Coordinates of C-alpha atoms in Angstrom, one line a residue:
M1 CA 76.3 90.2 126.8
V2 CA 78.7 92.7 125.0
F3 CA 78.2 92.7 121.3
Y4 CA 80.5 95.4 120.1
R5 CA 84.1 96.2 120.3
S6 CA 85.1 99.2 122.4
V7 CA 85.5 102.3 120.3
S8 CA 87.4 105.5 120.7
L9 CA 85.7 108.7 121.7
L10 CA 83.6 110.2 118.9
S11 CA 85.5 113.1 117.4
K12 CA 84.1 115.5 114.9
L13 CA 84.7 114.6 111.3
K14 CA 86.9 117.1 109.6
N15 CA 86.9 117.3 105.8
R16 CA 88.4 119.7 103.4
A17 CA 87.3 120.0 99.8
V18 CA 90.2 119.7 97.5
Q19 CA 89.8 120.4 93.8
Q20 CA 91.1 117.5 91.7
H21 CA 92.0 119.2 88.4
S22 CA 93.4 115.9 87.0
L23 CA 90.1 114.1 87.4
S24 CA 87.1 114.1 85.1
N25 CA 84.7 116.9 85.1
S26 CA 82.0 114.7 86.7
V27 CA 83.9 114.6 89.9
R28 CA 85.2 118.2 90.5
W29 CA 85.5 118.1 94.3
L30 CA 86.4 115.3 96.6
Q31 CA 86.2 115.0 100.3
I32 CA 89.7 114.2 101.5
Q33 CA 89.8 113.1 105.1
T34 CA 92.1 114.9 107.4
S35 CA 90.5 113.8 110.7
S36 CA 92.8 112.5 113.4
D37 CA 90.1 110.0 114.2
L38 CA 91.2 106.7 112.7
D39 CA 88.1 104.6 113.8
I40 CA 85.8 104.0 110.8
R41 CA 82.9 103.1 113.1
S42 CA 82.8 106.5 114.7
H43 CA 82.8 108.1 111.3
L44 CA 79.8 106.0 110.3
K45 CA 78.0 106.8 113.6
E46 CA 78.2 110.5 112.7
L47 CA 77.3 110.0 109.0
I48 CA 74.2 107.8 109.5
P49 CA 71.8 110.3 111.0
E50 CA 72.2 112.7 108.2
Q51 CA 71.7 110.0 105.6
Q52 CA 68.6 108.7 107.4
E53 CA 67.2 112.2 107.2
R54 CA 68.1 112.4 103.5
L55 CA 66.3 109.2 102.8
K56 CA 63.2 110.4 104.7
K57 CA 63.2 113.6 102.6
I58 CA 63.5 111.7 99.3
K59 CA 60.5 109.5 100.3
S60 CA 58.3 112.4 101.5
E61 CA 59.1 114.7 98.5
Y62 CA 59.6 112.3 95.7
G63 CA 57.8 109.1 96.7
K64 CA 55.2 109.2 93.9
V65 CA 57.7 110.2 91.1
Q66 CA 57.8 107.6 88.4
L67 CA 61.2 106.2 87.4
G68 CA 60.1 104.7 84.1
N69 CA 57.7 102.2 82.5
I70 CA 57.9 98.5 82.9
T71 CA 57.5 96.5 79.7
V72 CA 56.8 92.9 79.0
D73 CA 60.3 92.5 77.6
M74 CA 61.7 93.6 81.0
V75 CA 59.6 91.1 82.9
L76 CA 60.6 88.3 80.5
G77 CA 64.2 89.4 80.1
G78 CA 65.6 89.1 83.6
M79 CA 64.3 92.6 84.7
R80 CA 67.1 94.2 82.6
G81 CA 66.8 98.0 82.5
M82 CA 64.3 98.0 85.3
T83 CA 65.2 100.4 88.1
G84 CA 64.2 98.8 91.4
L85 CA 67.0 98.9 94.0
L86 CA 68.8 101.4 96.2
W87 CA 72.5 100.8 96.2
E88 CA 74.6 103.6 97.6
T89 CA 78.2 102.3 97.3
S90 CA 78.5 102.2 93.5
L91 CA 76.7 103.1 90.3
L92 CA 77.2 101.6 86.9
D93 CA 77.0 103.8 83.8
P94 CA 76.6 102.0 80.5
D95 CA 79.2 104.2 78.8
E96 CA 81.6 105.1 81.6
G97 CA 81.6 101.9 83.6
I98 CA 81.5 101.6 87.4
R99 CA 81.9 104.5 89.8
F100 CA 82.6 103.9 93.4
R101 CA 80.9 106.6 95.4
G102 CA 81.2 108.8 92.3
L103 CA 84.8 107.9 91.5
S104 CA 85.8 106.0 88.4
I105 CA 88.5 103.3 88.5
P106 CA 91.2 105.6 87.1
E107 CA 90.2 108.3 89.6
C108 CA 90.4 105.7 92.5
Q109 CA 93.9 104.7 91.3
K110 CA 94.9 108.4 91.5
V111 CA 93.5 109.3 94.9
L112 CA 93.2 106.2 97.1
P113 CA 96.3 105.4 99.2
A114 CA 98.8 102.8 97.9
V115 CA 101.8 101.0 99.4
K116 CA 104.1 103.0 97.2
P117 CA 103.8 106.1 95.0
G118 CA 102.1 105.2 91.7
G119 CA 101.1 101.8 93.1
E120 CA 97.8 100.1 92.9
P121 CA 95.1 101.3 95.4
L122 CA 94.8 99.4 98.7
P123 CA 91.5 97.6 99.1
E124 CA 91.2 98.9 102.6
G125 CA 91.1 102.4 101.1
L126 CA 88.2 101.4 98.8
L127 CA 86.4 99.9 101.8
W128 CA 86.7 103.2 103.6
L129 CA 85.4 105.0 100.5
L130 CA 82.4 102.7 100.1
L131 CA 81.4 103.0 103.7
T132 CA 81.9 106.7 104.2
G133 CA 81.8 108.2 100.7
K134 CA 85.1 109.9 101.5
V135 CA 88.7 109.4 100.4
P136 CA 90.7 108.3 103.4
S137 CA 94.1 109.4 104.4
K138 CA 97.0 106.8 104.5
E139 CA 96.9 106.8 108.3
Q140 CA 93.2 105.9 108.2
V141 CA 93.8 103.1 105.7
D142 CA 96.6 101.8 107.8
A143 CA 94.4 101.8 110.9
L144 CA 91.6 100.0 109.0
S145 CA 94.2 97.4 107.8
S146 CA 95.3 96.8 111.4
E147 CA 91.6 96.5 112.4
L148 CA 91.0 93.9 109.8
R149 CA 94.1 91.9 110.8
S150 CA 92.9 91.9 114.4
R151 CA 89.6 90.2 113.2
A152 CA 91.1 87.7 110.9
T153 CA 91.5 84.7 113.2
I154 CA 89.6 81.6 111.9
P155 CA 87.9 79.2 114.5
D156 CA 89.1 75.6 114.1
H157 CA 85.5 74.4 113.4
V158 CA 85.6 76.3 110.1
Y159 CA 88.6 74.3 108.8
K160 CA 86.9 71.1 110.0
A161 CA 83.8 71.9 108.1
I162 CA 85.8 72.5 104.9
D163 CA 87.8 69.3 105.5
A164 CA 84.6 67.3 105.8
L165 CA 84.1 67.9 102.0
P166 CA 85.9 65.8 99.4
I167 CA 89.0 67.6 98.2
T168 CA 87.5 67.3 94.7
A169 CA 84.6 69.6 95.6
H170 CA 84.5 72.8 93.6
P171 CA 86.5 75.6 95.4
M172 CA 83.3 77.7 95.5
T173 CA 81.5 74.9 97.3
Q174 CA 84.2 74.8 99.9
F175 CA 84.3 78.6 100.1
T176 CA 80.6 78.9 100.8
T177 CA 80.8 76.1 103.3
G178 CA 83.6 78.0 105.1
V179 CA 81.5 81.2 105.2
M180 CA 78.5 79.3 106.6
A181 CA 80.7 77.8 109.3
L182 CA 81.8 81.3 110.3
Q183 CA 78.1 82.2 110.8
V184 CA 78.0 80.7 114.3
Q185 CA 80.0 83.8 115.5
S186 CA 77.4 86.3 114.1
E187 CA 76.9 89.2 116.5
F188 CA 73.8 90.3 114.6
S189 CA 72.2 86.9 115.1
K190 CA 72.9 87.1 118.9
A191 CA 71.8 90.7 119.2
Y192 CA 68.5 90.0 117.4
E193 CA 67.7 87.0 119.6
N194 CA 68.3 89.3 122.6
G195 CA 65.8 91.9 121.3
I196 CA 68.0 94.7 120.0
H197 CA 66.1 97.7 118.8
K198 CA 65.9 98.1 115.0
S199 CA 67.5 101.5 115.1
K200 CA 70.7 99.7 116.3
Y201 CA 70.6 96.9 113.7
W202 CA 73.5 98.5 111.8
E203 CA 75.9 98.1 114.8
P204 CA 76.1 94.3 115.0
T205 CA 75.8 94.3 111.2
F206 CA 79.0 96.4 111.1
E207 CA 80.7 94.0 113.5
D208 CA 79.8 91.0 111.4
S209 CA 80.7 92.7 108.1
L210 CA 84.1 93.8 109.1
S211 CA 84.9 90.4 110.6
L212 CA 83.6 88.6 107.5
I213 CA 85.7 90.9 105.2
A214 CA 88.7 90.2 107.4
Q215 CA 88.3 86.4 107.5
V216 CA 87.4 85.5 104.0
P217 CA 91.0 85.8 102.6
A218 CA 92.3 83.2 105.1
V219 CA 89.4 80.9 104.4
A220 CA 90.0 81.2 100.7
A221 CA 93.7 80.7 101.0
Y222 CA 93.2 77.6 103.1
I223 CA 91.0 76.1 100.3
Y224 CA 93.6 76.9 97.7
R225 CA 96.4 75.3 99.7
R226 CA 94.2 72.3 100.6
I227 CA 93.3 71.5 97.0
Y228 CA 96.4 72.5 95.1
K229 CA 99.4 72.5 97.5
N230 CA 99.0 69.4 99.5
G231 CA 97.5 71.3 102.5
E232 CA 100.7 73.1 103.2
I233 CA 99.4 76.3 104.8
V234 CA 101.3 79.6 104.5
P235 CA 100.7 81.8 107.6
A236 CA 99.7 85.5 107.4
N237 CA 102.2 88.2 107.5
D238 CA 101.1 90.9 109.9
S239 CA 103.3 93.5 108.2
L240 CA 101.3 93.2 105.0
D241 CA 98.1 94.9 103.9
Y242 CA 94.8 93.1 102.9
G243 CA 95.7 92.4 99.3
G244 CA 99.3 91.7 99.9
N245 CA 98.6 89.3 102.7
F246 CA 96.0 87.5 100.6
A247 CA 98.7 86.9 98.0
Q248 CA 101.1 85.8 100.7
M249 CA 98.7 83.3 102.2
L250 CA 98.0 81.8 98.8
G251 CA 101.8 81.3 98.5
F252 CA 102.9 84.2 96.4
D253 CA 105.5 86.5 97.8
S254 CA 106.3 88.4 94.6
P255 CA 105.8 92.2 95.1
D256 CA 104.2 92.4 91.6
M257 CA 101.8 89.6 92.5
Q258 CA 100.9 91.4 95.7
E259 CA 100.3 94.6 93.6
L260 CA 98.1 92.6 91.2
M261 CA 96.1 91.3 94.1
R262 CA 95.5 94.8 95.4
L263 CA 94.2 95.8 92.0
Y264 CA 92.2 92.7 91.6
V265 CA 90.4 92.9 94.9
T266 CA 89.7 96.6 94.4
I267 CA 88.2 96.5 90.9
H268 CA 86.1 93.3 91.7
S269 CA 84.7 94.6 95.0
D270 CA 81.5 96.2 93.8
H271 CA 79.5 96.6 90.6
E272 CA 76.2 98.3 91.8
G273 CA 73.3 96.2 93.1
G274 CA 71.7 94.5 90.1
N275 CA 74.2 91.8 89.4
V276 CA 73.4 88.3 90.7
S277 CA 75.7 88.2 93.7
A278 CA 75.0 91.7 94.9
H279 CA 71.3 91.4 94.4
T280 CA 71.2 88.0 96.1
G281 CA 73.1 89.4 99.1
H282 CA 70.8 92.3 99.3
L283 CA 67.6 90.2 98.9
V284 CA 68.6 87.7 101.6
A285 CA 69.7 90.4 103.9
S286 CA 66.4 92.2 103.5
A287 CA 64.8 89.3 105.5
L288 CA 67.2 90.3 108.3
S289 CA 69.5 87.4 107.7
D290 CA 72.9 88.2 109.1
P291 CA 75.9 89.1 106.9
Y292 CA 77.3 85.6 106.9
L293 CA 74.0 84.0 105.6
S294 CA 73.5 86.8 103.1
F295 CA 77.1 86.6 101.7
A296 CA 77.0 82.8 101.5
A297 CA 73.9 83.2 99.4
A298 CA 75.6 85.8 97.2
L299 CA 78.6 83.4 96.7
N300 CA 76.2 80.7 95.4
G301 CA 75.0 83.2 92.8
L302 CA 78.6 84.2 92.0
A303 CA 79.4 80.5 91.3
G304 CA 77.1 80.4 88.3
P305 CA 78.6 80.2 84.8
L306 CA 76.8 83.4 83.7
H307 CA 78.3 85.4 86.6
G308 CA 81.5 84.9 88.5
L309 CA 82.4 81.5 87.0
A310 CA 83.0 83.3 83.7
N311 CA 86.6 84.2 84.7
Q312 CA 87.4 80.5 85.0
E313 CA 85.9 79.9 81.5
V314 CA 87.9 82.6 79.9
L315 CA 91.3 81.2 80.7
L316 CA 90.2 77.7 79.8
W317 CA 89.0 78.9 76.4
I318 CA 92.2 80.9 75.8
K319 CA 94.3 77.8 76.6
S320 CA 92.1 75.8 74.2
V321 CA 93.1 78.3 71.5
V322 CA 96.8 77.8 72.3
N323 CA 96.5 74.0 72.4
E324 CA 94.9 73.9 69.0
C325 CA 96.6 76.7 67.2
G326 CA 99.8 77.5 69.2
E327 CA 100.8 80.7 71.0
N328 CA 101.8 82.6 67.8
I329 CA 98.4 82.4 66.2
S330 CA 97.7 85.0 63.6
K331 CA 94.6 87.3 63.7
D332 CA 93.2 85.4 60.7
Q333 CA 93.6 82.1 62.4
L334 CA 92.1 83.6 65.6
K335 CA 89.0 84.8 63.6
D336 CA 88.5 81.3 62.3
Y337 CA 88.7 79.9 65.8
V338 CA 86.2 82.5 67.1
W339 CA 83.7 81.6 64.4
K340 CA 84.2 77.9 65.1
T341 CA 83.3 78.6 68.8
L342 CA 80.3 80.6 67.9
N343 CA 79.1 78.2 65.2
S344 CA 79.2 75.3 67.7
G345 CA 76.5 77.1 69.8
K346 CA 78.9 78.4 72.4
V347 CA 79.9 81.9 73.4
V348 CA 83.3 83.6 73.5
P349 CA 83.7 84.0 77.2
G350 CA 84.8 87.4 78.5
F351 CA 82.9 89.5 76.0
G352 CA 79.7 91.4 76.5
H353 CA 77.9 92.8 79.6
G354 CA 74.4 93.1 80.8
V355 CA 74.7 96.9 81.3
L356 CA 77.9 98.2 79.8
R357 CA 78.0 99.3 76.2
K358 CA 81.7 100.0 75.9
T359 CA 84.9 98.2 77.0
D360 CA 84.8 97.5 80.7
P361 CA 87.1 100.0 82.5
R362 CA 88.1 97.0 84.8
Y363 CA 89.4 95.3 81.6
M364 CA 91.4 98.4 80.7
C365 CA 93.1 98.9 84.0
Q366 CA 94.2 95.2 83.9
R367 CA 95.5 95.8 80.4
E368 CA 97.5 98.7 81.6
F369 CA 98.9 96.6 84.4
A370 CA 99.9 93.9 81.9
L371 CA 101.5 96.5 79.6
K372 CA 103.6 97.7 82.5
H373 CA 104.6 94.3 84.0
L374 CA 104.2 91.6 81.4
P375 CA 104.1 93.1 77.9
D376 CA 105.8 90.1 76.2
D377 CA 103.8 87.4 77.8
P378 CA 102.3 85.2 75.0
L379 CA 98.9 84.9 76.6
F380 CA 98.7 88.6 77.1
Q381 CA 99.5 89.1 73.5
L382 CA 96.8 86.7 72.6
V383 CA 94.3 88.6 74.8
S384 CA 95.3 91.8 72.9
K385 CA 94.6 90.1 69.6
L386 CA 91.2 89.0 70.8
Y387 CA 90.5 92.6 71.7
D388 CA 91.0 93.4 68.0
V389 CA 89.3 90.3 66.6
V390 CA 86.2 89.5 68.7
P391 CA 84.2 92.8 68.8
P392 CA 83.8 93.1 65.0
I393 CA 82.7 89.5 64.7
L394 CA 80.1 89.9 67.5
T395 CA 78.9 93.1 65.9
E396 CA 78.6 91.3 62.6
L397 CA 76.3 88.7 64.3
G398 CA 74.0 91.5 65.2
K399 CA 72.7 89.8 68.4
V400 CA 75.0 91.4 71.0
K401 CA 74.4 94.8 72.4
N402 CA 77.9 95.0 73.8
P403 CA 80.7 93.2 71.9
W404 CA 83.5 94.6 74.0
P405 CA 85.6 92.7 76.6
N406 CA 84.6 92.7 80.3
V407 CA 86.6 92.3 83.4
D408 CA 86.8 88.5 83.0
A409 CA 88.5 88.7 79.7
H410 CA 91.8 89.7 81.3
S411 CA 92.1 88.7 84.9
G412 CA 92.9 85.0 84.3
V413 CA 95.9 85.8 82.1
L414 CA 97.4 88.0 84.8
L415 CA 97.0 85.5 87.5
N416 CA 98.3 82.7 85.3
Y417 CA 101.5 84.8 84.6
Y418 CA 102.3 85.0 88.3
G419 CA 101.8 81.3 88.8
L420 CA 98.2 81.1 90.0
T421 CA 97.3 78.8 87.1
E422 CA 94.3 76.9 88.6
A423 CA 91.4 78.5 86.7
R424 CA 88.9 76.5 88.7
Y425 CA 89.8 78.5 91.7
Y426 CA 89.5 82.0 90.2
T427 CA 85.9 82.6 91.2
V428 CA 87.0 82.3 94.9
L429 CA 89.2 85.3 94.3
F430 CA 86.2 87.2 92.9
G431 CA 84.2 86.1 96.0
V432 CA 86.8 87.5 98.4
S433 CA 86.7 90.8 96.6
R434 CA 82.9 91.0 96.4
A435 CA 82.7 90.8 100.2
I436 CA 83.9 94.4 100.4
G437 CA 81.1 95.8 98.3
I438 CA 78.2 93.6 99.5
C439 CA 79.0 94.0 103.2
S440 CA 79.5 97.8 102.8
Q441 CA 76.1 98.2 101.3
L442 CA 74.6 95.8 103.8
I443 CA 75.7 98.0 106.7
W444 CA 73.9 100.9 105.0
D445 CA 70.8 98.7 104.3
R446 CA 70.5 98.3 108.1
A447 CA 71.4 101.9 108.9
L448 CA 68.8 103.2 106.5
G449 CA 66.2 100.7 107.6
L450 CA 65.6 99.4 104.1
P451 CA 62.5 97.0 104.0
L452 CA 62.0 93.4 103.0
E453 CA 62.3 93.0 99.3
R454 CA 59.1 91.7 97.8
P455 CA 58.4 92.4 94.1
K456 CA 55.3 91.2 92.3
S457 CA 55.4 88.2 90.0
V458 CA 52.8 87.3 87.3
T459 CA 52.0 84.3 85.1
M460 CA 52.0 84.1 81.3
E461 CA 48.2 84.0 81.4
W462 CA 48.1 87.2 83.4
L463 CA 50.4 88.8 80.8
E464 CA 48.3 87.7 77.9
K465 CA 45.1 89.0 79.5
H466 CA 46.7 92.3 80.5
C467 CA 48.2 92.9 77.1
N468 CA 45.0 92.0 75.3
K469 CA 43.1 94.6 77.4
S470 CA 45.7 97.2 76.4
V471 CA 45.4 96.6 72.7

């Protein structure tokens, strides 16, 4: 049985180092791709051996080096601050925010290819960056976009599986069901059953991952149209890119909405490996579950109110402010409403983060988009007032390490402005985006031969005895 698509002849990867004076000092040199080879798989095939050797060297030379001490607070506090995962595609700095293969979001906006000069980065460009660690050319991004379109056909049984659910089922329930239905086409599952050698695991994982990334926008759009638009399906437009086509299939043909979707998918794609969805995908995949099973598990984590569902909660809370106080609410009135929310035992959604200690750069780039495209929108102006009002109140409480807004504080207002008003659906958009990051890392998990994840757990009695011995 043939498991893999035919690929072009392997050509040598040519890179030139180009100094980026406009970028931050932390990224002085970037690898800008000039290779005529447009096939991303062949690039990976050349990169993998050197990264395998790099990992072996790290293990042999530094395997016994301690990375820190584990405290009882860490064990009882959700393992926060505990270093325990290898995640190559991105790294989250508490002060600077996320870096994709070393590049910050503003740097990605400058160097990744866009549809038009000064436009938002194409998600396909970020996918290439995450997989290879190199900034692609526009030609390479266009080739990858074409490759994804060629993989985007959805089997009929997937739609039937979704249609078997009540239309009232949460969009994330329907989305996970659709991804699970796609699993029957898994190339990794077939290859494993046929005895593929472990050194080749990455190849069918690559096939599954690219197909999954290609297919989730169509599945997500089908769910949106099924629930909110009487099942009237909008076909894909083969002339559009990944983000633009996603907006198109949802039913939005505005160029600005397509630009927003490119930005949205890019900035939501990856946030290192410790968050619930990324860690869940990595954990399940470490058992050699295929990308479909692993990503479906990740989506179930994303659906939690403390993770991806938060973007839904933000817009609903903002609309509750408007319903009770009106759009032209003063900052003093807003302060009273925030205190009312907190005193009722609730949180102000969209503020704070488990790692970040400053304003989320993903919030800031969305704010810049709003200032450019919708500066007079009442809900955007309300979000701006919240930026001034909420952090001082949370700081006054003294219980929050990070009082600043996160990515969820802004995304709903932008989507609402362009007509995607159904907040209950927003986490599905997050899920489509996160496929890029989780699947990119999963390919490298298989290429590097990362093992089954199996941390040690303890009981409270064990903790008590251990700590008493240490006193």
